Amino acid sequence: QTVVTQEPSLTVSPGGTVTLTCASSTGAVTSGYYPNWFQQKPGQAPRALIYSTSNKHSWTPARFSGSLLGGKAALTLSGVQPEDEAEYYCLLYYGGAYVFGTGTKVTVL
Amino acid sequence: QVQLQESGPGLVKPSETLSLTCTVSGGSISSYYWSWIRQPPGKGLEWIAYISYSGSTNYSPSLKSRVTISVDTSKNQFSLKLSSVTAADTAVYYCARVGSMTWDYWGQGTLVTVSS
């Protein structure tokens, strides 16, 4: 069974920068896994942020960016705002099937 | 603006079949894939299945034996059936639109509790 692993939790100061990663148990993550990133706040549905590694939706704030980093998919938040405190999930495509990451709780403190 | 709305019973008895429908408004169900995702209370997201507007499907290997997904283009709806449910199937169920490798619009989610 494929497992997609994220950092359980990260803490960042307001205005700071934090990078979340997304690793696959099958090996290095490449663009062919079409990484998507989502933000979820308590009691809300997930909101799409990034698709196909680094593409932003029209509603995605400029401070969010996606990339590949050291064999993993990565989401970087630059100039973090208090409202960025949330759970973040990645999603990888495995040739017809999808697997969500374990999620990262980002605390802004 | 595309909107998705899940509907169905909020309570299902163990061993019975969970049935949910997602209604798409503000856009056509054609030309996209449509997916179901669930989230047990306090836990992470789990992909369940997706279907194209033409009816081609793909299922999570862990749920494949119990899941059926279908689409009704005339009603702009797609549906999920999960059989032989247990307490472990208690979750918030979401539907979502899948474009060209982009997941953009999601429903608000509906809580389904499995209990006698």
XYZ file of N, CA and C in Angstrom:
675
model
N 0.836 -1.191 0.000
C 0.000 0.000 0.000
C 0.875 1.246 0.000
N 0.602 2.138 -0.927
C 1.381 3.362 -1.068
C 1.074 4.359 0.055
N 2.133 4.907 0.636
C 1.982 5.890 1.703
C 2.650 7.192 1.269
N 1.946 8.287 1.468
C 2.476 9.620 1.162
C 2.634 10.351 2.481
N 3.876 10.717 2.788
C 4.210 11.211 4.114
C 4.519 12.711 4.119
N 3.926 13.399 5.068
C 4.192 14.819 5.285
C 4.645 15.025 6.735
N 5.266 16.167 6.998
C 5.624 16.504 8.377
C 4.336 16.626 9.198
N 4.282 16.041 10.386
C 3.043 16.137 11.173
C 2.699 17.569 11.558
N 3.709 18.341 11.921
C 3.431 19.706 12.342
C 4.649 20.600 12.125
N 4.378 21.858 11.848
C 5.412 22.877 11.688
C 4.919 24.167 12.325
N 5.833 24.920 12.900
C 5.497 26.205 13.499
C 6.289 27.299 12.808
N 5.635 28.417 12.525
C 6.283 29.524 11.829
C 5.822 30.839 12.450
N 6.696 31.811 12.458
C 6.342 33.133 12.966
C 5.660 33.945 11.874
N 4.782 34.852 12.264
C 4.155 35.726 11.262
C 5.224 36.450 10.453
N 5.042 36.469 9.136
C 6.012 37.094 8.247
C 7.136 36.169 7.842
N 7.229 35.025 8.450
C 8.295 34.080 8.156
C 7.997 33.205 6.957
N 8.896 32.265 6.728
C 8.781 31.339 5.607
C 8.848 29.911 6.126
N 8.011 29.048 5.563
C 8.020 27.637 5.955
C 7.822 26.789 4.710
N 8.497 25.650 4.674
C 8.364 24.723 3.548
C 7.852 23.388 4.046
N 6.775 22.920 3.437
C 6.176 21.631 3.740
C 6.593 20.666 2.625
N 6.822 19.407 2.975
C 7.202 18.452 1.944
C 6.246 17.265 1.898
N 6.325 16.542 0.800
C 5.408 15.452 0.496
C 6.219 14.328 -0.157
N 6.389 13.237 0.567
C 7.238 12.145 0.100
C 6.416 10.893 -0.207
N 6.843 10.162 -1.234
C 6.155 8.939 -1.625
C 6.951 7.702 -1.192
N 6.240 6.708 -0.703
C 6.894 5.458 -0.299
C 7.432 4.680 -1.497
N 7.033 5.063 -2.706
C 7.477 4.353 -3.910
C 8.778 4.908 -4.467
N 9.220 6.065 -3.943
C 10.453 6.665 -4.433
C 10.302 8.151 -4.646
N 11.173 8.700 -5.466
C 11.182 10.142 -5.677
C 9.890 10.616 -6.343
N 9.398 11.758 -5.866
C 8.237 12.390 -6.477
C 8.712 13.227 -7.661
N 8.088 13.038 -8.794
C 8.410 13.805 -9.996
C 7.158 14.542 -10.476
N 7.319 15.313 -11.519
C 6.168 16.048 -12.049
C 5.080 15.108 -12.555
N 5.455 13.891 -12.869
C 4.496 12.903 -13.336
C 3.504 12.446 -12.280
N 3.743 12.818 -11.036
C 2.800 12.534 -9.962
C 1.776 13.678 -9.815
N 1.961 14.732 -10.622
C 1.047 15.880 -10.641
C 0.654 16.326 -9.229
N 1.605 16.686 -8.394
C 1.280 17.064 -7.009
C 0.272 18.202 -6.921
N -0.720 17.984 -6.086
C -1.684 19.021 -5.738
C -1.532 19.308 -4.244
N -1.817 20.535 -3.868
C -1.774 20.934 -2.463
C -3.106 21.584 -2.066
N -3.560 21.270 -0.848
C -4.821 21.781 -0.329
C -4.623 22.325 1.077
N -5.417 23.332 1.393
C -5.459 23.906 2.737
C -6.807 23.570 3.348
N -6.807 23.142 4.595
C -8.063 22.862 5.277
C -8.062 23.489 6.664
N -9.050 24.311 6.908
C -9.245 24.904 8.231
C -10.332 24.142 8.967
N -10.324 24.187 10.294
C -11.289 23.398 11.070
C -12.730 23.639 10.641
N -13.446 22.550 10.424
C -14.854 22.636 10.074
C -15.133 23.025 8.639
N -14.083 23.141 7.842
C -14.264 23.540 6.444
C -13.799 22.443 5.489
N -14.293 22.529 4.269
C -13.806 21.637 3.219
C -12.406 22.064 2.803
N -11.624 21.142 2.269
C -10.317 21.524 1.731
C -10.464 22.553 0.621
N -9.453 23.411 0.515
C -9.422 24.423 -0.550
C -8.172 24.183 -1.382
N -8.351 24.112 -2.681
C -7.220 23.857 -3.570
C -6.286 25.061 -3.617
N -4.988 24.776 -3.546
C -3.978 25.835 -3.618
C -3.091 25.713 -4.856
N -2.556 24.518 -5.077
C -1.548 24.280 -6.114
C -1.922 23.018 -6.884
N -1.701 23.022 -8.206
C -1.881 21.813 -8.993
C -0.697 21.607 -9.920
N -0.494 20.355 -10.321
C 0.608 19.997 -11.212
C 1.921 20.651 -10.769
N 2.283 20.362 -9.540
C 3.547 20.780 -8.902
C 3.587 22.244 -8.488
N 3.345 23.160 -9.427
C 3.637 24.566 -9.122
C 2.614 25.555 -9.658
N 1.539 25.065 -10.242
C 0.541 25.968 -10.814
C -0.466 26.425 -9.757
N -0.758 27.714 -9.770
C -1.684 28.275 -8.785
C -3.071 28.432 -9.390
N -4.080 28.261 -8.564
C -5.437 28.590 -8.958
C -5.597 30.107 -8.910
N -6.672 30.582 -9.509
C -6.871 32.027 -9.580
C -7.017 32.642 -8.193
N -7.448 31.841 -7.228
C -7.670 32.346 -5.879
C -6.486 32.127 -4.942
N -5.435 31.499 -5.408
C -4.302 31.183 -4.544
C -3.453 32.434 -4.288
N -3.282 32.786 -3.010
C -2.432 33.943 -2.707
C -1.010 33.756 -3.233
N -0.389 34.860 -3.629
C 0.942 34.823 -4.231
C 1.995 34.263 -3.280
N 1.736 34.305 -1.978
C 2.741 33.846 -1.007
C 2.865 32.312 -0.962
N 1.960 31.619 -1.641
C 2.033 30.158 -1.707
C 2.718 29.756 -3.009
N 3.703 28.849 -2.919
C 4.333 28.353 -4.137
C 4.650 26.878 -4.005
N 4.608 26.168 -5.138
C 4.883 24.741 -5.142
C 6.119 24.430 -5.960
N 6.795 23.330 -5.612
C 8.006 22.941 -6.324
C 8.319 21.479 -6.042
N 9.397 20.999 -6.673
C 9.976 19.708 -6.328
C 11.304 19.983 -5.635
N 11.515 19.267 -4.541
C 12.692 19.557 -3.714
C 13.253 18.252 -3.173
N 14.449 17.884 -3.629
C 15.101 16.705 -3.073
C 14.269 15.434 -3.168
N 13.582 15.228 -4.292
C 12.801 14.018 -4.473
C 11.424 14.051 -3.834
N 11.032 15.225 -3.378
C 9.713 15.373 -2.767
C 8.982 16.550 -3.426
N 7.678 16.559 -3.302
C 6.919 17.758 -3.644
C 6.990 18.694 -2.450
N 6.978 19.979 -2.721
C 7.116 20.948 -1.642
C 6.141 22.103 -1.823
N 5.653 22.606 -0.695
C 4.814 23.790 -0.665
C 5.507 24.806 0.244
N 5.788 25.986 -0.293
C 6.445 27.029 0.484
C 5.488 28.181 0.738
N 5.408 28.577 1.990
C 4.614 29.737 2.368
C 5.592 30.843 2.746
N 5.564 31.950 2.026
C 6.469 33.071 2.276
C 5.676 34.269 2.785
N 6.206 34.919 3.822
C 5.456 36.034 4.388
C 4.170 35.541 5.023
N 4.309 34.557 5.892
C 3.150 33.861 6.466
C 2.234 34.835 7.220
N 0.941 34.647 7.018
C -0.078 35.442 7.690
C -0.782 34.590 8.747
N -1.357 35.223 9.756
C -2.067 34.445 10.792
C -3.147 33.538 10.208
N -3.777 33.973 9.133
C -4.851 33.173 8.537
C -4.330 31.945 7.788
N -3.001 31.796 7.701
C -2.444 30.610 7.052
C -2.377 29.420 8.009
N -2.712 29.648 9.268
C -2.734 28.537 10.223
C -3.828 27.560 9.805
N -3.436 26.332 9.518
C -4.361 25.349 8.945
C -3.647 24.005 8.796
N -4.402 23.017 8.345
C -3.844 21.726 7.961
C -3.631 21.775 6.452
N -2.505 21.223 6.010
C -2.202 21.213 4.580
C -1.994 19.770 4.120
N -2.623 19.439 3.008
C -2.517 18.092 2.450
C -1.965 18.149 1.025
N -1.097 17.205 0.719
C -0.699 17.020 -0.665
C -1.480 15.840 -1.237
N -1.485 15.753 -2.546
C -2.176 14.671 -3.252
C -1.303 14.277 -4.426
N -1.030 12.983 -4.552
C -0.216 12.483 -5.648
C -1.010 11.524 -6.520
N -0.674 11.521 -7.802
C -1.345 10.681 -8.796
C -0.455 9.490 -9.135
N -1.041 8.292 -9.033
C -0.305 7.064 -9.311
C -0.944 6.316 -10.475
N -0.919 6.927 -11.632
C -1.377 6.253 -12.839
C -2.796 5.714 -12.741
N -3.725 6.557 -12.342
C -5.119 6.131 -12.278
C -5.681 6.185 -10.879
N -4.808 6.155 -9.903
C -5.249 6.240 -8.516
C -4.598 7.456 -7.854
N -5.228 7.915 -6.816
C -4.716 9.065 -6.070
C -4.468 8.662 -4.625
N -3.482 9.306 -4.011
C -3.227 9.102 -2.587
C -2.965 10.464 -1.945
N -3.693 10.725 -0.878
C -3.465 11.943 -0.118
C -2.309 11.746 0.851
N -1.602 12.826 1.113
C -0.586 12.801 2.144
C -1.211 12.766 3.529
N -0.355 12.544 4.514
C -0.809 12.409 5.896
C -1.196 13.737 6.532
N -0.821 14.835 5.911
C -1.209 16.152 6.392
C -0.164 16.793 7.293
N -0.051 18.126 7.197
C 0.838 18.919 8.053
C 0.033 20.011 8.724
N 0.116 20.055 10.035
C -0.551 21.117 10.788
C 0.429 22.280 10.902
N 0.095 23.415 10.309
C 0.937 24.605 10.376
C 0.383 25.555 11.424
N 1.216 25.870 12.397
C 0.840 26.803 13.459
C 1.597 28.107 13.252
N 0.889 29.219 13.311
C 1.514 30.541 13.167
C 1.594 31.164 14.549
N 2.808 31.289 15.046
C 3.020 31.704 16.434
C 4.117 32.735 16.552
N -19.973 30.343 -11.266
C -19.209 29.682 -10.200
C -19.741 28.268 -9.997
N -18.867 27.307 -10.156
C -19.254 25.906 -9.979
C -19.463 25.613 -8.495
N -20.552 24.928 -8.200
C -20.821 24.515 -6.824
C -21.173 23.046 -6.792
N -20.711 22.368 -5.749
C -21.025 20.956 -5.552
C -21.713 20.807 -4.208
N -22.733 19.952 -4.172
C -23.485 19.746 -2.943
C -23.740 18.260 -2.731
N -23.227 17.733 -1.620
C -23.464 16.343 -1.269
C -24.821 16.208 -0.573
N -25.478 15.079 -0.808
C -26.741 14.803 -0.120
C -26.873 13.312 0.108
N -27.618 12.978 1.166
C -27.840 11.575 1.496
C -28.059 11.417 2.982
N -28.388 10.210 3.412
C -28.645 9.959 4.836
C -27.427 10.247 5.697
N -27.662 10.824 6.857
C -26.574 11.103 7.782
C -26.286 9.948 8.732
N -27.177 8.968 8.730
C -27.030 7.815 9.617
C -27.307 6.540 8.835
N -26.359 5.602 8.904
C -26.497 4.322 8.209
C -26.196 3.207 9.208
N -26.963 2.133 9.146
C -26.751 1.010 10.068
C -25.587 0.134 9.593
N -24.890 -0.476 10.537
C -23.809 -1.391 10.160
C -24.319 -2.488 9.229
N -23.490 -2.862 8.277
C -23.722 -3.896 7.257
C -24.597 -3.394 6.102
N -25.175 -2.209 6.229
C -26.000 -1.677 5.147
C -25.147 -0.902 4.140
N -25.821 -0.333 3.137
C -25.134 0.398 2.076
C -25.308 1.894 2.236
N -24.200 2.591 2.227
C -24.175 4.055 2.275
C -24.373 4.577 0.855
N -25.302 5.512 0.683
C -25.561 6.083 -0.648
C -25.543 7.604 -0.572
N -24.731 8.219 -1.397
C -24.623 9.672 -1.442
C -24.693 10.158 -2.890
N -25.198 11.364 -3.050
C -25.264 11.999 -4.367
C -24.612 13.364 -4.293
N -23.915 13.725 -5.343
C -23.305 15.049 -5.462
C -23.956 15.758 -6.649
N -24.553 16.890 -6.378
C -25.202 17.677 -7.430
C -24.300 18.833 -7.820
N -24.060 18.946 -9.108
C -23.187 19.990 -9.641
C -24.038 21.115 -10.220
N -23.778 22.336 -9.799
C -24.492 23.492 -10.333
C -23.494 24.543 -10.797
N -23.942 25.413 -11.683
C -23.072 26.470 -12.184
C -22.131 26.019 -13.268
N -22.300 24.804 -13.741
C -21.440 24.276 -14.792
C -21.890 22.893 -15.182
N -21.423 22.426 -16.326
C -21.808 21.096 -16.799
C -20.903 20.025 -16.218
N -21.498 18.844 -16.039
C -20.730 17.716 -15.530
C -19.843 17.124 -16.642
N -20.092 17.542 -17.855
C -19.323 17.019 -18.987
C -17.912 17.586 -19.001
N -17.024 16.830 -19.601
C -15.637 17.240 -19.813
C -14.779 17.257 -18.565
N -15.257 16.671 -17.477
C -14.448 16.613 -16.262
C -14.551 15.219 -15.651
N -13.648 14.986 -14.693
C -13.753 13.826 -13.825
C -14.318 14.311 -12.491
N -14.950 13.380 -11.775
C -15.621 13.733 -10.528
C -15.256 12.694 -9.480
N -14.935 13.186 -8.283
C -14.343 12.290 -7.295
C -15.058 12.340 -5.955
N -14.919 11.252 -5.211
C -15.372 11.191 -3.825
C -14.158 11.023 -2.918
N -14.196 11.723 -1.786
C -13.131 11.702 -0.798
C -13.820 11.629 0.563
N -13.163 11.027 1.544
C -13.744 11.018 2.879
C -12.696 11.374 3.925
N -13.186 11.767 5.095
C -12.311 12.184 6.187
C -12.941 11.757 7.504
N -12.443 10.688 8.123
C -12.940 10.294 9.450
C -12.710 11.425 10.444
N -13.526 11.511 11.464
C -13.381 12.589 12.449
C -11.968 12.659 13.017
N -11.364 13.833 12.917
C -10.033 14.050 13.475
C -8.895 13.435 12.696
N -9.188 12.899 11.504
C -8.149 12.216 10.729
C -7.953 12.890 9.361
N -7.116 12.282 8.535
C -6.775 12.849 7.244
C -7.747 12.477 6.140
N -7.428 12.975 4.950
C -8.259 12.758 3.775
C -7.936 11.417 3.125
N -8.955 10.771 2.588
C -8.778 9.499 1.879
C -9.542 9.565 0.565
N -8.833 9.341 -0.542
C -9.486 9.294 -1.840
C -10.244 7.980 -1.974
N -11.473 8.062 -2.494
C -12.308 6.868 -2.621
C -12.399 6.395 -4.074
N -12.762 7.297 -4.977
C -12.989 6.903 -6.371
C -13.195 8.138 -7.231
N -13.071 7.940 -8.560
C -13.483 8.998 -9.466
C -14.163 8.400 -10.691
N -14.923 9.245 -11.368
C -15.649 8.842 -12.564
C -15.598 9.975 -13.564
N -15.530 9.638 -14.841
C -15.594 10.654 -15.877
C -17.052 10.876 -16.262
N -17.300 11.957 -16.986
C -18.669 12.245 -17.425
C -19.181 11.132 -18.345
N -18.250 10.425 -18.983
C -18.646 9.342 -19.895
C -18.780 8.006 -19.174
N -18.424 7.975 -17.896
C -18.648 6.771 -17.099
C -17.435 5.916 -16.801
N -16.256 6.305 -17.250
C -15.075 5.517 -16.901
C -14.707 5.788 -15.448
N -14.298 4.723 -14.751
C -14.125 4.818 -13.305
C -12.748 4.336 -12.861
N -12.389 4.746 -11.643
C -11.215 4.212 -10.978
C -11.445 4.276 -9.479
N -11.035 3.225 -8.774
C -11.337 3.096 -7.356
C -10.061 2.931 -6.530
N -10.141 3.395 -5.275
C -9.062 3.129 -4.339
C -8.957 1.620 -4.132
N -7.742 1.072 -4.220
C -7.593 -0.381 -4.040
C -8.157 -0.880 -2.708
N -8.048 -0.054 -1.674
C -8.480 -0.498 -0.347
C -9.996 -0.543 -0.201
N -10.718 0.141 -1.087
C -12.178 0.198 -0.988
C -12.876 -0.405 -2.198
N -12.103 -0.791 -3.179
C -12.648 -1.198 -4.478
C -13.749 -2.246 -4.395
N -13.593 -3.204 -3.493
C -14.556 -4.305 -3.416
C -15.921 -3.862 -2.889
N -15.995 -2.683 -2.286
C -17.250 -2.245 -1.671
C -17.852 -0.995 -2.306
N -17.153 -0.392 -3.249
C -17.554 0.920 -3.774
C -18.080 0.836 -5.199
N -19.134 1.604 -5.450
C -19.624 1.817 -6.811
C -19.866 3.302 -6.994
N -19.345 3.850 -8.088
C -19.562 5.257 -8.400
C -20.274 5.330 -9.753
N -21.206 6.238 -9.873
C -21.972 6.352 -11.116
C -22.239 7.818 -11.420
N -22.614 8.107 -12.671
C -22.883 9.477 -13.082
C -24.199 9.538 -13.838
N -24.924 10.623 -13.641
C -26.176 10.881 -14.356
C -26.043 12.269 -14.982
N -25.636 12.312 -16.242
C -25.385 13.601 -16.877
C -26.673 14.393 -17.065
N -27.807 13.717 -17.184
C -29.081 14.426 -17.389
C -29.467 15.233 -16.159
N -28.989 14.791 -14.992
C -29.300 15.497 -13.741
C -28.092 16.284 -13.226
N -26.985 16.232 -13.947
C -25.740 16.863 -13.487
C -25.374 16.370 -12.086
N -25.458 15.061 -11.898
C -25.167 14.455 -10.614
C -24.243 13.250 -10.776
N -23.525 12.935 -9.726
C -22.832 11.665 -9.650
C -23.009 11.121 -8.244
N -22.867 9.806 -8.111
C -23.251 9.157 -6.867
C -22.206 8.165 -6.381
N -22.304 7.869 -5.095
C -21.410 6.917 -4.429
C -22.244 5.906 -3.671
N -21.882 4.645 -3.799
C -22.467 3.598 -2.953
C -21.318 2.834 -2.309
N -21.404 2.674 -0.995
C -20.409 1.939 -0.229
C -21.150 0.870 0.569
N -20.860 -0.375 0.267
C -21.610 -1.470 0.865
C -20.956 -1.998 2.132
N -21.730 -2.765 2.872
C -21.241 -3.462 4.084
C -20.484 -2.528 5.014
N -21.100 -1.419 5.343
C -20.401 -0.408 6.141
C -20.234 -0.856 7.588
N -19.171 -0.345 8.197
C -18.908 -0.535 9.618
C -18.630 0.832 10.232
N -18.383 0.837 11.533
C -18.105 2.102 12.219
C -16.893 2.806 11.618
N -15.983 2.050 11.040
C -14.784 2.636 10.428
C -15.099 3.481 9.200
N -16.301 3.359 8.683
C -16.715 4.154 7.520
C -17.356 5.477 7.929
N -17.471 5.711 9.233
C -17.972 6.998 9.711
C -17.001 8.099 9.323
N -17.487 9.090 8.623
C -16.602 10.132 8.095
C -17.416 11.272 7.499
N -16.735 12.372 7.244
C -17.292 13.411 6.378
C -16.937 13.017 4.950
N -17.946 12.956 4.094
C -17.745 12.589 2.700
C -17.828 13.841 1.836
N -16.802 14.030 1.012
C -16.734 15.178 0.111
C -16.807 14.709 -1.341
N -17.388 15.554 -2.177
C -17.252 15.342 -3.611
C -16.432 16.501 -4.176
N -15.760 16.247 -5.289
C -14.866 17.259 -5.863
C -14.786 17.101 -7.372
N -14.447 18.186 -8.048
C -14.244 18.168 -9.494
C -12.757 18.010 -9.788
N -12.469 17.163 -10.741
C -11.084 16.935 -11.146
C -10.946 17.327 -12.607
N -10.106 18.360 -12.855
C -9.862 18.781 -14.229
C -8.633 18.093 -14.774
N -7.843 18.815 -15.523
C -6.623 18.240 -16.074
C -5.556 18.219 -14.985
N -5.592 17.187 -14.185
C -4.688 17.018 -13.046
C -4.841 18.134 -12.021
N -5.962 18.784 -12.038
C -6.226 19.804 -11.032
C -7.536 19.510 -10.330
N -7.486 19.524 -9.042
C -8.676 19.377 -8.215
C -9.059 20.780 -7.788
N -10.173 21.285 -8.278
C -10.446 22.687 -7.973
C -11.644 22.890 -7.055
N -12.814 22.427 -7.446
C -13.999 22.706 -6.652
C -14.410 21.507 -5.800
N -14.755 21.805 -4.548
C -15.163 20.787 -3.584
C -16.541 21.130 -3.018
N -17.277 20.104 -2.641
C -18.497 20.330 -1.883
C -18.155 20.646 -0.434
N -19.161 21.015 0.325
C -18.931 21.382 1.732
C -18.759 20.156 2.624
N -19.145 18.996 2.120
C -19.004 17.762 2.884
C -20.270 17.411 3.646
N -20.476 16.116 3.835
C -21.610 15.645 4.614
C -21.143 14.555 5.557
N -21.545 14.653 6.810
C -21.146 13.660 7.808
C -22.058 12.454 7.729
N -21.467 11.290 7.586
C -22.209 10.046 7.616
C -21.723 9.233 8.806
N -22.645 8.906 9.688
C -22.334 8.117 10.877
C -22.884 6.702 10.698
N -22.051 5.719 10.960
C -22.495 4.321 10.907
C -22.749 3.856 12.332
N -23.988 3.605 12.636
C -24.361 3.201 13.986
C -25.735 2.545 13.963
N -25.929 1.616 14.878
C -27.235 0.962 14.978
C -28.170 1.762 15.878
